[in-house]
């Protein structure tokens, strides 16, 4: 414990020194920020499946059935792949078809829930990723991708509703309206992030995972006591010049729950439901933000990966586990 506290103190000191060093540079640029990462709707199409920053047209495009059908026709294999794999997993692992249709109430983040809300955040994150996947796929393949975000969100939401309806025919699960709410939140985050100008440059929704040992193997999707979910506000998205060191910093706000698994209960670990804030290093910007790397294929893939995944031990937080 003493060693852990020393490490945390050292990290805090380093972040404070870095922030103080950066303040003078930031103050010089506030009055006249230098724009960066501004990519027009037309230009973004060249990036296809690995586009990095907002591709939504500046005009607002809501859901249109004709557009949805058109966009769906451009990604039949992606949509069918998601549907078939979901059905296979549901029948094999989720016990679909084992009972008549039933409902259940699972709660959200209460201490008397099965996982302290981590399963609900899993639904938020899964729906969010699926919406992002469909959005990129449409932009990659459609001749006219205008309105792709609305089509992708709709397809992702319907896919997750299919999962929940399947759970309704499972003895172990049952249809839970809380999951539908979580799914709606997930696709909503994707839609807003893709449509509000500049938001994707500034805000990421990420999963952090370290195997907890409370479940066997590497299971980032279900090892809830090894997960954290967070929003990361990236200072690189606020128009600073490339030379400003603040581009490599970001602010975190996240949640994790501990003590809810069987092994933790057997050890009498306390129940913990923790909100936390932190300061971290923008790994995507640090590794892939340099000119010449930024818009290369590898650079775009690298930055995209770190939009969704948080590396452990790359930040200082108010709560640790």
PDB file of C-alpha atoms in Angstrom:
ATOM      1  CA  UNK A   1       0.000   0.000   0.000  1.00  0.00           C
ATOM      2  CA  UNK A   2       2.832   2.375   0.859  1.00  0.00           C
ATOM      3  CA  UNK A   3       4.469   1.652  -2.501  1.00  0.00           C
ATOM      4  CA  UNK A   4       1.178   2.267  -4.299  1.00  0.00           C
ATOM      5  CA  UNK A   5       0.700   5.604  -2.537  1.00  0.00           C
ATOM      6  CA  UNK A   6       4.244   6.608  -3.476  1.00  0.00           C
ATOM      7  CA  UNK A   7       3.634   5.791  -7.132  1.00  0.00           C
ATOM      8  CA  UNK A   8       0.389   7.750  -7.140  1.00  0.00           C
ATOM      9  CA  UNK A   9       2.112  10.736  -5.534  1.00  0.00           C
ATOM     10  CA  UNK A  10       4.865  10.629  -8.135  1.00  0.00           C
ATOM     11  CA  UNK A  11       2.330  10.564 -10.961  1.00  0.00           C
ATOM     12  CA  UNK A  12       0.449  13.506  -9.503  1.00  0.00           C
ATOM     13  CA  UNK A  13       3.686  15.488  -9.172  1.00  0.00           C
ATOM     14  CA  UNK A  14       4.639  14.796 -12.783  1.00  0.00           C
ATOM     15  CA  UNK A  15       1.221  15.866 -14.065  1.00  0.00           C
ATOM     16  CA  UNK A  16       1.334  19.072 -12.007  1.00  0.00           C
ATOM     17  CA  UNK A  17       4.811  19.945 -13.311  1.00  0.00           C
ATOM     18  CA  UNK A  18       3.699  19.233 -16.863  1.00  0.00           C
ATOM     19  CA  UNK A  19       0.602  21.428 -16.466  1.00  0.00           C
ATOM     20  CA  UNK A  20       2.611  24.312 -14.985  1.00  0.00           C
ATOM     21  CA  UNK A  21       5.128  24.105 -17.824  1.00  0.00           C
ATOM     22  CA  UNK A  22       2.285  24.104 -20.368  1.00  0.00           C
ATOM     23  CA  UNK A  23       0.358  27.021 -18.869  1.00  0.00           C
ATOM     24  CA  UNK A  24       2.546  29.734 -20.337  1.00  0.00           C
ATOM     25  CA  UNK A  25       2.290  28.244 -23.819  1.00  0.00           C
ATOM     26  CA  UNK A  26      -1.481  27.925 -23.481  1.00  0.00           C
ATOM     27  CA  UNK A  27      -1.868  31.523 -22.326  1.00  0.00           C
ATOM     28  CA  UNK A  28      -0.080  32.755 -25.461  1.00  0.00           C
ATOM     29  CA  UNK A  29      -2.461  30.846 -27.702  1.00  0.00           C
ATOM     30  CA  UNK A  30      -5.848  31.463 -26.121  1.00  0.00           C
ATOM     31  CA  UNK A  31      -6.244  34.779 -27.908  1.00  0.00           C
ATOM     32  CA  UNK A  32      -5.444  33.317 -31.340  1.00  0.00           C
ATOM     33  CA  UNK A  33      -5.850  29.532 -31.435  1.00  0.00           C
ATOM     34  CA  UNK A  34      -4.598  27.671 -34.444  1.00  0.00           C
ATOM     35  CA  UNK A  35      -7.208  25.449 -36.098  1.00  0.00           C
ATOM     36  CA  UNK A  36      -6.366  21.804 -36.604  1.00  0.00           C
ATOM     37  CA  UNK A  37      -8.107  18.583 -37.546  1.00  0.00           C
ATOM     38  CA  UNK A  38     -10.755  20.472 -39.541  1.00  0.00           C
ATOM     39  CA  UNK A  39     -11.857  18.111 -42.314  1.00  0.00           C
ATOM     40  CA  UNK A  40     -14.769  18.870 -44.612  1.00  0.00           C
ATOM     41  CA  UNK A  41     -17.542  16.368 -45.252  1.00  0.00           C
ATOM     42  CA  UNK A  42     -16.351  15.757 -48.821  1.00  0.00           C
ATOM     43  CA  UNK A  43     -12.685  15.405 -47.812  1.00  0.00           C
ATOM     44  CA  UNK A  44     -13.515  12.929 -45.072  1.00  0.00           C
ATOM     45  CA  UNK A  45     -14.929  10.478 -47.607  1.00  0.00           C
ATOM     46  CA  UNK A  46     -11.414   9.769 -48.829  1.00  0.00           C
ATOM     47  CA  UNK A  47     -10.626   8.190 -45.466  1.00  0.00           C
ATOM     48  CA  UNK A  48     -13.274   5.488 -45.940  1.00  0.00           C
ATOM     49  CA  UNK A  49     -13.422   2.897 -43.176  1.00  0.00           C
ATOM     50  CA  UNK A  50     -10.621   4.448 -41.135  1.00  0.00           C
ATOM     51  CA  UNK A  51     -11.790   8.057 -41.124  1.00  0.00           C
ATOM     52  CA  UNK A  52     -10.799   9.792 -37.934  1.00  0.00           C
ATOM     53  CA  UNK A  53     -12.853  12.876 -37.289  1.00  0.00           C
ATOM     54  CA  UNK A  54     -16.436  14.069 -37.746  1.00  0.00           C
ATOM     55  CA  UNK A  55     -17.812  13.164 -41.141  1.00  0.00           C
ATOM     56  CA  UNK A  56     -21.349  14.429 -40.628  1.00  0.00           C
ATOM     57  CA  UNK A  57     -22.479  17.029 -43.126  1.00  0.00           C
ATOM     58  CA  UNK A  58     -22.862  20.506 -41.626  1.00  0.00           C
ATOM     59  CA  UNK A  59     -26.521  20.268 -42.593  1.00  0.00           C
ATOM     60  CA  UNK A  60     -28.769  18.322 -40.233  1.00  0.00           C
ATOM     61  CA  UNK A  61     -30.046  14.986 -41.491  1.00  0.00           C
ATOM     62  CA  UNK A  62     -32.576  13.023 -39.497  1.00  0.00           C
ATOM     63  CA  UNK A  63     -33.799   9.497 -40.108  1.00  0.00           C
ATOM     64  CA  UNK A  64     -35.366   8.782 -43.487  1.00  0.00           C
ATOM     65  CA  UNK A  65     -36.650   5.320 -44.359  1.00  0.00           C
ATOM     66  CA  UNK A  66     -35.554   5.632 -47.975  1.00  0.00           C
ATOM     67  CA  UNK A  67     -32.018   6.538 -46.890  1.00  0.00           C
ATOM     68  CA  UNK A  68     -31.997   3.736 -44.337  1.00  0.00           C
ATOM     69  CA  UNK A  69     -32.894   1.174 -47.016  1.00  0.00           C
ATOM     70  CA  UNK A  70     -30.284   2.604 -49.360  1.00  0.00           C
ATOM     71  CA  UNK A  71     -27.548   2.541 -46.717  1.00  0.00           C
ATOM     72  CA  UNK A  72     -28.524  -0.944 -45.520  1.00  0.00           C
ATOM     73  CA  UNK A  73     -28.221  -2.226 -49.084  1.00  0.00           C
ATOM     74  CA  UNK A  74     -24.579  -1.082 -49.165  1.00  0.00           C
ATOM     75  CA  UNK A  75     -23.560  -3.087 -46.074  1.00  0.00           C
ATOM     76  CA  UNK A  76     -25.498  -6.377 -46.370  1.00  0.00           C
ATOM     77  CA  UNK A  77     -22.601  -8.555 -45.232  1.00  0.00           C
ATOM     78  CA  UNK A  78     -21.851  -6.403 -42.172  1.00  0.00           C
ATOM     79  CA  UNK A  79     -25.510  -6.330 -41.113  1.00  0.00           C
ATOM     80  CA  UNK A  80     -25.995 -10.050 -41.784  1.00  0.00           C
ATOM     81  CA  UNK A  81     -22.755 -10.885 -39.981  1.00  0.00           C
ATOM     82  CA  UNK A  82     -23.892  -9.080 -36.855  1.00  0.00           C
ATOM     83  CA  UNK A  83     -27.328 -10.746 -36.981  1.00  0.00           C
ATOM     84  CA  UNK A  84     -26.039 -14.284 -37.594  1.00  0.00           C
ATOM     85  CA  UNK A  85     -23.256 -14.104 -35.001  1.00  0.00           C
ATOM     86  CA  UNK A  86     -25.683 -12.678 -32.441  1.00  0.00           C
ATOM     87  CA  UNK A  87     -28.177 -15.456 -33.076  1.00  0.00           C
ATOM     88  CA  UNK A  88     -25.469 -18.119 -32.812  1.00  0.00           C
ATOM     89  CA  UNK A  89     -24.132 -16.751 -29.525  1.00  0.00           C
ATOM     90  CA  UNK A  90     -27.645 -16.367 -28.167  1.00  0.00           C
ATOM     91  CA  UNK A  91     -28.546 -19.978 -28.890  1.00  0.00           C
ATOM     92  CA  UNK A  92     -25.248 -21.433 -27.661  1.00  0.00           C
ATOM     93  CA  UNK A  93     -24.263 -19.215 -24.722  1.00  0.00           C
ATOM     94  CA  UNK A  94     -27.296 -17.174 -23.707  1.00  0.00           C
ATOM     95  CA  UNK A  95     -29.820 -19.995 -23.475  1.00  0.00           C
ATOM     96  CA  UNK A  96     -32.227 -18.512 -26.031  1.00  0.00           C
ATOM     97  CA  UNK A  97     -35.296 -20.653 -26.642  1.00  0.00           C
ATOM     98  CA  UNK A  98     -35.198 -22.280 -23.207  1.00  0.00           C
ATOM     99  CA  UNK A  99     -38.473 -20.743 -22.029  1.00  0.00           C
ATOM    100  CA  UNK A 100     -41.506 -18.796 -23.081  1.00  0.00           C
ATOM    101  CA  UNK A 101     -41.170 -15.018 -23.264  1.00  0.00           C
ATOM    102  CA  UNK A 102     -40.614 -13.361 -19.903  1.00  0.00           C
ATOM    103  CA  UNK A 103     -39.480 -10.053 -18.480  1.00  0.00           C
ATOM    104  CA  UNK A 104     -37.246  -9.071 -15.597  1.00  0.00           C
ATOM    105  CA  UNK A 105     -36.240  -5.939 -13.719  1.00  0.00           C
ATOM    106  CA  UNK A 106     -32.476  -5.684 -13.216  1.00  0.00           C
ATOM    107  CA  UNK A 107     -32.069  -2.166 -11.866  1.00  0.00           C
ATOM    108  CA  UNK A 108     -29.284   0.190 -12.867  1.00  0.00           C
ATOM    109  CA  UNK A 109     -26.516   1.146 -10.404  1.00  0.00           C
ATOM    110  CA  UNK A 110     -27.983   0.204  -7.024  1.00  0.00           C
ATOM    111  CA  UNK A 111     -25.912  -1.793  -4.543  1.00  0.00           C
ATOM    112  CA  UNK A 112     -28.464  -4.613  -4.648  1.00  0.00           C
ATOM    113  CA  UNK A 113     -27.965  -5.199  -8.382  1.00  0.00           C
ATOM    114  CA  UNK A 114     -25.954  -8.118  -9.741  1.00  0.00           C
ATOM    115  CA  UNK A 115     -23.040  -6.071 -11.064  1.00  0.00           C
ATOM    116  CA  UNK A 116     -23.346  -2.558  -9.656  1.00  0.00           C
ATOM    117  CA  UNK A 117     -24.373  -1.202 -13.059  1.00  0.00           C
ATOM    118  CA  UNK A 118     -21.324  -2.454 -14.953  1.00  0.00           C
ATOM    119  CA  UNK A 119     -23.512  -4.695 -17.111  1.00  0.00           C
ATOM    120  CA  UNK A 120     -25.648  -1.675 -18.021  1.00  0.00           C
ATOM    121  CA  UNK A 121     -22.573   0.317 -19.005  1.00  0.00           C
ATOM    122  CA  UNK A 122     -21.575  -2.723 -21.032  1.00  0.00           C
ATOM    123  CA  UNK A 123     -24.825  -2.331 -22.969  1.00  0.00           C
ATOM    124  CA  UNK A 124     -24.170   1.391 -23.421  1.00  0.00           C
ATOM    125  CA  UNK A 125     -20.664   0.722 -24.709  1.00  0.00           C
ATOM    126  CA  UNK A 126     -21.634  -2.229 -26.907  1.00  0.00           C
ATOM    127  CA  UNK A 127     -24.448  -0.263 -28.557  1.00  0.00           C
ATOM    128  CA  UNK A 128     -22.101   2.677 -29.004  1.00  0.00           C
ATOM    129  CA  UNK A 129     -19.444   0.528 -30.701  1.00  0.00           C
ATOM    130  CA  UNK A 130     -22.008  -1.125 -32.964  1.00  0.00           C
ATOM    131  CA  UNK A 131     -23.333   2.262 -34.036  1.00  0.00           C
ATOM    132  CA  UNK A 132     -19.787   3.474 -34.721  1.00  0.00           C
ATOM    133  CA  UNK A 133     -19.075   0.315 -36.743  1.00  0.00           C
ATOM    134  CA  UNK A 134     -22.171   0.710 -38.917  1.00  0.00           C
ATOM    135  CA  UNK A 135     -21.492   4.425 -39.396  1.00  0.00           C
ATOM    136  CA  UNK A 136     -17.975   3.788 -40.645  1.00  0.00           C
ATOM    137  CA  UNK A 137     -19.128   0.906 -42.842  1.00  0.00           C
ATOM    138  CA  UNK A 138     -21.743   3.075 -44.558  1.00  0.00           C
ATOM    139  CA  UNK A 139     -19.259   5.888 -45.089  1.00  0.00           C
ATOM    140  CA  UNK A 140     -16.805   3.374 -46.491  1.00  0.00           C
ATOM    141  CA  UNK A 141     -19.158   1.795 -49.024  1.00  0.00           C
ATOM    142  CA  UNK A 142     -22.083   4.107 -49.806  1.00  0.00           C
ATOM    143  CA  UNK A 143     -21.907   6.387 -52.831  1.00  0.00           C
ATOM    144  CA  UNK A 144     -23.980   8.916 -50.901  1.00  0.00           C
ATOM    145  CA  UNK A 145     -23.287   8.660 -47.158  1.00  0.00           C
ATOM    146  CA  UNK A 146     -25.272  11.757 -46.160  1.00  0.00           C
ATOM    147  CA  UNK A 147     -27.397  10.768 -43.171  1.00  0.00           C
ATOM    148  CA  UNK A 148     -25.268   7.694 -42.451  1.00  0.00           C
ATOM    149  CA  UNK A 149     -25.234   8.476 -38.732  1.00  0.00           C
ATOM    150  CA  UNK A 150     -29.031   8.266 -38.415  1.00  0.00           C
ATOM    151  CA  UNK A 151     -29.162   5.046 -40.431  1.00  0.00           C
ATOM    152  CA  UNK A 152     -26.347   3.473 -38.407  1.00  0.00           C
ATOM    153  CA  UNK A 153     -27.893   4.413 -35.069  1.00  0.00           C
ATOM    154  CA  UNK A 154     -31.222   2.908 -36.134  1.00  0.00           C
ATOM    155  CA  UNK A 155     -29.614  -0.324 -37.328  1.00  0.00           C
ATOM    156  CA  UNK A 156     -27.512  -0.632 -34.159  1.00  0.00           C
ATOM    157  CA  UNK A 157     -30.536  -0.007 -31.920  1.00  0.00           C
ATOM    158  CA  UNK A 158     -32.639  -2.588 -33.769  1.00  0.00           C
ATOM    159  CA  UNK A 159     -29.770  -5.102 -33.533  1.00  0.00           C
ATOM    160  CA  UNK A 160     -29.562  -4.634 -29.767  1.00  0.00           C
ATOM    161  CA  UNK A 161     -33.349  -4.848 -29.463  1.00  0.00           C
ATOM    162  CA  UNK A 162     -33.095  -8.212 -31.233  1.00  0.00           C
ATOM    163  CA  UNK A 163     -30.635  -9.303 -28.524  1.00  0.00           C
ATOM    164  CA  UNK A 164     -33.006  -8.215 -25.776  1.00  0.00           C
ATOM    165  CA  UNK A 165     -35.983  -9.955 -27.362  1.00  0.00           C
ATOM    166  CA  UNK A 166     -33.872 -13.096 -27.569  1.00  0.00           C
ATOM    167  CA  UNK A 167     -33.074 -12.745 -23.865  1.00  0.00           C
ATOM    168  CA  UNK A 168     -36.818 -12.677 -23.261  1.00  0.00           C
ATOM    169  CA  UNK A 169     -36.885 -16.351 -24.310  1.00  0.00           C
ATOM    170  CA  UNK A 170     -34.092 -17.345 -21.923  1.00  0.00           C
ATOM    171  CA  UNK A 171     -34.581 -18.843 -18.451  1.00  0.00           C
ATOM    172  CA  UNK A 172     -31.382 -17.164 -17.259  1.00  0.00           C
ATOM    173  CA  UNK A 173     -32.079 -13.660 -18.524  1.00  0.00           C
ATOM    174  CA  UNK A 174     -35.472 -12.331 -19.594  1.00  0.00           C
ATOM    175  CA  UNK A 175     -36.354  -9.112 -21.354  1.00  0.00           C
ATOM    176  CA  UNK A 176     -35.090  -6.137 -19.277  1.00  0.00           C
ATOM    177  CA  UNK A 177     -36.295  -2.648 -20.088  1.00  0.00           C
ATOM    178  CA  UNK A 178     -33.199  -1.257 -18.349  1.00  0.00           C
ATOM    179  CA  UNK A 179     -31.073  -2.815 -21.100  1.00  0.00           C
ATOM    180  CA  UNK A 180     -33.169  -1.075 -23.747  1.00  0.00           C
ATOM    181  CA  UNK A 181     -32.591   2.237 -21.977  1.00  0.00           C
ATOM    182  CA  UNK A 182     -28.844   1.544 -21.868  1.00  0.00           C
ATOM    183  CA  UNK A 183     -28.798   0.604 -25.559  1.00  0.00           C
ATOM    184  CA  UNK A 184     -30.585   3.830 -26.427  1.00  0.00           C
ATOM    185  CA  UNK A 185     -28.030   5.834 -24.463  1.00  0.00           C
ATOM    186  CA  UNK A 186     -25.176   4.107 -26.288  1.00  0.00           C
ATOM    187  CA  UNK A 187     -26.399   4.798 -29.815  1.00  0.00           C
ATOM    188  CA  UNK A 188     -27.336   8.318 -28.705  1.00  0.00           C
ATOM    189  CA  UNK A 189     -23.760   9.043 -27.631  1.00  0.00           C
ATOM    190  CA  UNK A 190     -22.508   7.878 -31.025  1.00  0.00           C
ATOM    191  CA  UNK A 191     -25.047   9.995 -32.883  1.00  0.00           C
ATOM    192  CA  UNK A 192     -24.288  13.158 -30.925  1.00  0.00           C
ATOM    193  CA  UNK A 193     -20.544  12.656 -31.128  1.00  0.00           C
ATOM    194  CA  UNK A 194     -20.722  12.239 -34.894  1.00  0.00           C
ATOM    195  CA  UNK A 195     -23.103  15.134 -35.527  1.00  0.00           C
ATOM    196  CA  UNK A 196     -22.118  17.952 -33.179  1.00  0.00           C
ATOM    197  CA  UNK A 197     -19.292  19.785 -34.963  1.00  0.00           C
ATOM    198  CA  UNK A 198     -15.966  19.215 -33.246  1.00  0.00           C
ATOM    199  CA  UNK A 199     -17.293  16.863 -30.560  1.00  0.00           C
ATOM    200  CA  UNK A 200     -15.545  13.738 -31.859  1.00  0.00           C
ATOM    201  CA  UNK A 201     -12.240  15.616 -31.779  1.00  0.00           C
ATOM    202  CA  UNK A 202     -12.838  16.515 -28.137  1.00  0.00           C
ATOM    203  CA  UNK A 203     -14.666  13.604 -26.494  1.00  0.00           C
ATOM    204  CA  UNK A 204     -14.110   9.839 -26.396  1.00  0.00           C
ATOM    205  CA  UNK A 205     -16.128   7.101 -24.700  1.00  0.00           C
ATOM    206  CA  UNK A 206     -13.730   4.317 -23.710  1.00  0.00           C
ATOM    207  CA  UNK A 207     -13.394   0.982 -21.969  1.00  0.00           C
ATOM    208  CA  UNK A 208     -10.418   0.166 -19.759  1.00  0.00           C
ATOM    209  CA  UNK A 209      -9.815  -3.494 -18.933  1.00  0.00           C
ATOM    210  CA  UNK A 210      -7.360  -5.469 -16.842  1.00  0.00           C
ATOM    211  CA  UNK A 211      -8.127  -9.130 -16.058  1.00  0.00           C
ATOM    212  CA  UNK A 212      -9.306  -9.176 -12.454  1.00  0.00           C
ATOM    213  CA  UNK A 213      -8.722 -12.848 -11.672  1.00  0.00           C
ATOM    214  CA  UNK A 214     -12.319 -13.059 -10.513  1.00  0.00           C
ATOM    215  CA  UNK A 215     -13.244 -14.715 -13.796  1.00  0.00           C
ATOM    216  CA  UNK A 216     -11.028 -17.162 -15.659  1.00  0.00           C
ATOM    217  CA  UNK A 217      -9.282 -16.049 -18.812  1.00  0.00           C
ATOM    218  CA  UNK A 218      -9.271 -12.805 -20.765  1.00  0.00           C
ATOM    219  CA  UNK A 219     -12.896 -11.644 -20.850  1.00  0.00           C
ATOM    220  CA  UNK A 220     -13.155  -7.888 -21.414  1.00  0.00           C
ATOM    221  CA  UNK A 221     -16.862  -8.215 -22.242  1.00  0.00           C
ATOM    222  CA  UNK A 222     -17.947  -9.929 -19.010  1.00  0.00           C
ATOM    223  CA  UNK A 223     -15.173  -9.563 -16.417  1.00  0.00           C
ATOM    224  CA  UNK A 224     -16.942  -6.622 -14.808  1.00  0.00           C
ATOM    225  CA  UNK A 225     -14.550  -6.320 -11.878  1.00  0.00           C
ATOM    226  CA  UNK A 226     -11.727  -5.679 -14.334  1.00  0.00           C
ATOM    227  CA  UNK A 227     -13.529  -2.953 -16.266  1.00  0.00           C
ATOM    228  CA  UNK A 228     -13.782   0.811 -16.087  1.00  0.00           C
ATOM    229  CA  UNK A 229     -15.869   3.008 -18.361  1.00  0.00           C
ATOM    230  CA  UNK A 230     -14.947   6.623 -18.925  1.00  0.00           C
ATOM    231  CA  UNK A 231     -15.412   9.784 -20.937  1.00  0.00           C
ATOM    232  CA  UNK A 232     -12.165  11.473 -21.969  1.00  0.00           C
ATOM    233  CA  UNK A 233     -12.046  15.191 -22.839  1.00  0.00           C
ATOM    234  CA  UNK A 234      -9.086  15.656 -25.202  1.00  0.00           C
ATOM    235  CA  UNK A 235      -7.370  19.047 -25.083  1.00  0.00           C
ATOM    236  CA  UNK A 236      -6.000  18.372 -28.568  1.00  0.00           C
ATOM    237  CA  UNK A 237      -9.487  19.027 -29.934  1.00  0.00           C
ATOM    238  CA  UNK A 238      -9.584  22.663 -28.835  1.00  0.00           C
ATOM    239  CA  UNK A 239      -7.577  24.226 -31.642  1.00  0.00           C
ATOM    240  CA  UNK A 240      -4.154  24.438 -30.013  1.00  0.00           C
ATOM    241  CA  UNK A 241      -1.052  24.563 -32.189  1.00  0.00           C
ATOM    242  CA  UNK A 242       0.902  21.367 -32.725  1.00  0.00           C
ATOM    243  CA  UNK A 243       3.745  22.584 -30.531  1.00  0.00           C
ATOM    244  CA  UNK A 244       1.530  23.017 -27.460  1.00  0.00           C
ATOM    245  CA  UNK A 245       2.230  20.210 -24.930  1.00  0.00           C
ATOM    246  CA  UNK A 246      -1.351  20.380 -23.683  1.00  0.00           C
ATOM    247  CA  UNK A 247      -2.312  18.468 -26.816  1.00  0.00           C
ATOM    248  CA  UNK A 248      -1.070  15.356 -25.018  1.00  0.00           C
ATOM    249  CA  UNK A 249      -3.296  15.796 -21.962  1.00  0.00           C
ATOM    250  CA  UNK A 250      -6.915  14.809 -21.396  1.00  0.00           C
ATOM    251  CA  UNK A 251      -9.428  14.940 -18.554  1.00  0.00           C
ATOM    252  CA  UNK A 252     -11.269  11.800 -17.467  1.00  0.00           C
ATOM    253  CA  UNK A 253     -14.562  11.113 -15.783  1.00  0.00           C
ATOM    254  CA  UNK A 254     -15.424   7.469 -15.192  1.00  0.00           C
ATOM    255  CA  UNK A 255     -17.117   4.733 -13.186  1.00  0.00           C
ATOM    256  CA  UNK A 256     -16.282   1.258 -11.909  1.00  0.00           C
ATOM    257  CA  UNK A 257     -17.808  -1.222  -9.474  1.00  0.00           C
ATOM    258  CA  UNK A 258     -16.051  -3.832  -7.369  1.00  0.00           C
ATOM    259  CA  UNK A 259     -17.092  -6.516  -4.901  1.00  0.00           C
ATOM    260  CA  UNK A 260     -20.067  -7.908  -6.833  1.00  0.00           C
ATOM    261  CA  UNK A 261     -18.588 -11.150  -8.205  1.00  0.00           C
ATOM    262  CA  UNK A 262     -18.834 -14.471  -6.388  1.00  0.00           C
ATOM    263  CA  UNK A 263     -15.092 -14.630  -5.715  1.00  0.00           C
ATOM    264  CA  UNK A 264     -15.086 -11.113  -4.287  1.00  0.00           C
ATOM    265  CA  UNK A 265     -18.027 -11.956  -2.041  1.00  0.00           C
ATOM    266  CA  UNK A 266     -16.263 -15.109  -0.848  1.00  0.00           C
ATOM    267  CA  UNK A 267     -13.297 -12.921   0.146  1.00  0.00           C
ATOM    268  CA  UNK A 268     -15.678 -10.485   1.861  1.00  0.00           C
ATOM    269  CA  UNK A 269     -14.466  -7.660  -0.383  1.00  0.00           C
ATOM    270  CA  UNK A 270     -16.505  -4.500   0.202  1.00  0.00           C
ATOM    271  CA  UNK A 271     -19.017  -3.367  -2.383  1.00  0.00           C
ATOM    272  CA  UNK A 272     -17.687  -0.337  -4.226  1.00  0.00           C
ATOM    273  CA  UNK A 273     -19.445   1.836  -6.795  1.00  0.00           C
ATOM    274  CA  UNK A 274     -16.972   4.549  -7.667  1.00  0.00           C
ATOM    275  CA  UNK A 275     -17.190   7.687  -9.753  1.00  0.00           C
ATOM    276  CA  UNK A 276     -13.772   9.164 -10.447  1.00  0.00           C
ATOM    277  CA  UNK A 277     -12.058  12.023 -12.239  1.00  0.00           C
ATOM    278  CA  UNK A 278      -8.535  12.014 -13.571  1.00  0.00           C
ATOM    279  CA  UNK A 279      -5.860  13.522 -15.768  1.00  0.00           C
ATOM    280  CA  UNK A 280      -4.297  11.334 -18.425  1.00  0.00           C
ATOM    281  CA  UNK A 281      -2.033  11.163 -21.432  1.00  0.00           C
ATOM    282  CA  UNK A 282      -3.653  11.236 -24.862  1.00  0.00           C
ATOM    283  CA  UNK A 283      -1.943   8.134 -26.229  1.00  0.00           C
ATOM    284  CA  UNK A 284      -3.489   8.452 -29.679  1.00  0.00           C
ATOM    285  CA  UNK A 285      -2.138  11.966 -30.055  1.00  0.00           C
ATOM    286  CA  UNK A 286       1.215  11.081 -28.531  1.00  0.00           C
ATOM    287  CA  UNK A 287       1.873   8.114 -30.826  1.00  0.00           C
ATOM    288  CA  UNK A 288      -0.016   9.063 -33.974  1.00  0.00           C
ATOM    289  CA  UNK A 289      -0.453  12.834 -33.939  1.00  0.00           C
ATOM    290  CA  UNK A 290       2.764  13.906 -35.650  1.00  0.00           C
ATOM    291  CA  UNK A 291       2.683  15.367 -39.178  1.00  0.00           C
ATOM    292  CA  UNK A 292       3.303  12.626 -41.703  1.00  0.00           C
ATOM    293  CA  UNK A 293       1.894  10.008 -39.338  1.00  0.00           C
ATOM    294  CA  UNK A 294      -1.434  11.593 -38.503  1.00  0.00           C
ATOM    295  CA  UNK A 295      -3.236  10.869 -41.778  1.00  0.00           C
ATOM    296  CA  UNK A 296      -1.328   7.758 -42.799  1.00  0.00           C
ATOM    297  CA  UNK A 297      -3.323   4.532 -42.748  1.00  0.00           C
ATOM    298  CA  UNK A 298      -1.492   3.347 -39.634  1.00  0.00           C
ATOM    299  CA  UNK A 299      -1.954   6.708 -37.949  1.00  0.00           C
ATOM    300  CA  UNK A 300      -5.693   6.726 -38.576  1.00  0.00           C
ATOM    301  CA  UNK A 301      -6.085   3.151 -37.344  1.00  0.00           C
ATOM    302  CA  UNK A 302      -4.003   3.913 -34.254  1.00  0.00           C
ATOM    303  CA  UNK A 303      -5.928   7.021 -33.287  1.00  0.00           C
ATOM    304  CA  UNK A 304      -9.234   5.271 -33.939  1.00  0.00           C
ATOM    305  CA  UNK A 305      -8.233   2.399 -31.626  1.00  0.00           C
ATOM    306  CA  UNK A 306      -7.471   4.795 -28.782  1.00  0.00           C
ATOM    307  CA  UNK A 307     -10.810   6.560 -29.252  1.00  0.00           C
ATOM    308  CA  UNK A 308     -12.422   3.434 -27.804  1.00  0.00           C
ATOM    309  CA  UNK A 309      -9.796   1.805 -25.594  1.00  0.00           C
ATOM    310  CA  UNK A 310      -8.136   3.267 -22.487  1.00  0.00           C
ATOM    311  CA  UNK A 311      -4.702   1.954 -21.592  1.00  0.00           C
ATOM    312  CA  UNK A 312      -4.326   1.260 -17.849  1.00  0.00           C
ATOM    313  CA  UNK A 313      -1.718   3.204 -15.880  1.00  0.00           C
ATOM    314  CA  UNK A 314      -1.658   6.171 -18.271  1.00  0.00           C
ATOM    315  CA  UNK A 315      -3.541   8.576 -16.004  1.00  0.00           C
ATOM    316  CA  UNK A 316      -3.882   9.805 -12.428  1.00  0.00           C
ATOM    317  CA  UNK A 317      -7.343   9.354 -10.892  1.00  0.00           C
ATOM    318  CA  UNK A 318      -9.167  10.366  -7.725  1.00  0.00           C
ATOM    319  CA  UNK A 319     -10.206   6.739  -7.053  1.00  0.00           C
ATOM    320  CA  UNK A 320      -8.181   3.571  -7.638  1.00  0.00           C
ATOM    321  CA  UNK A 321      -8.871  -0.131  -7.323  1.00  0.00           C
TER     322      UNK A 321
END
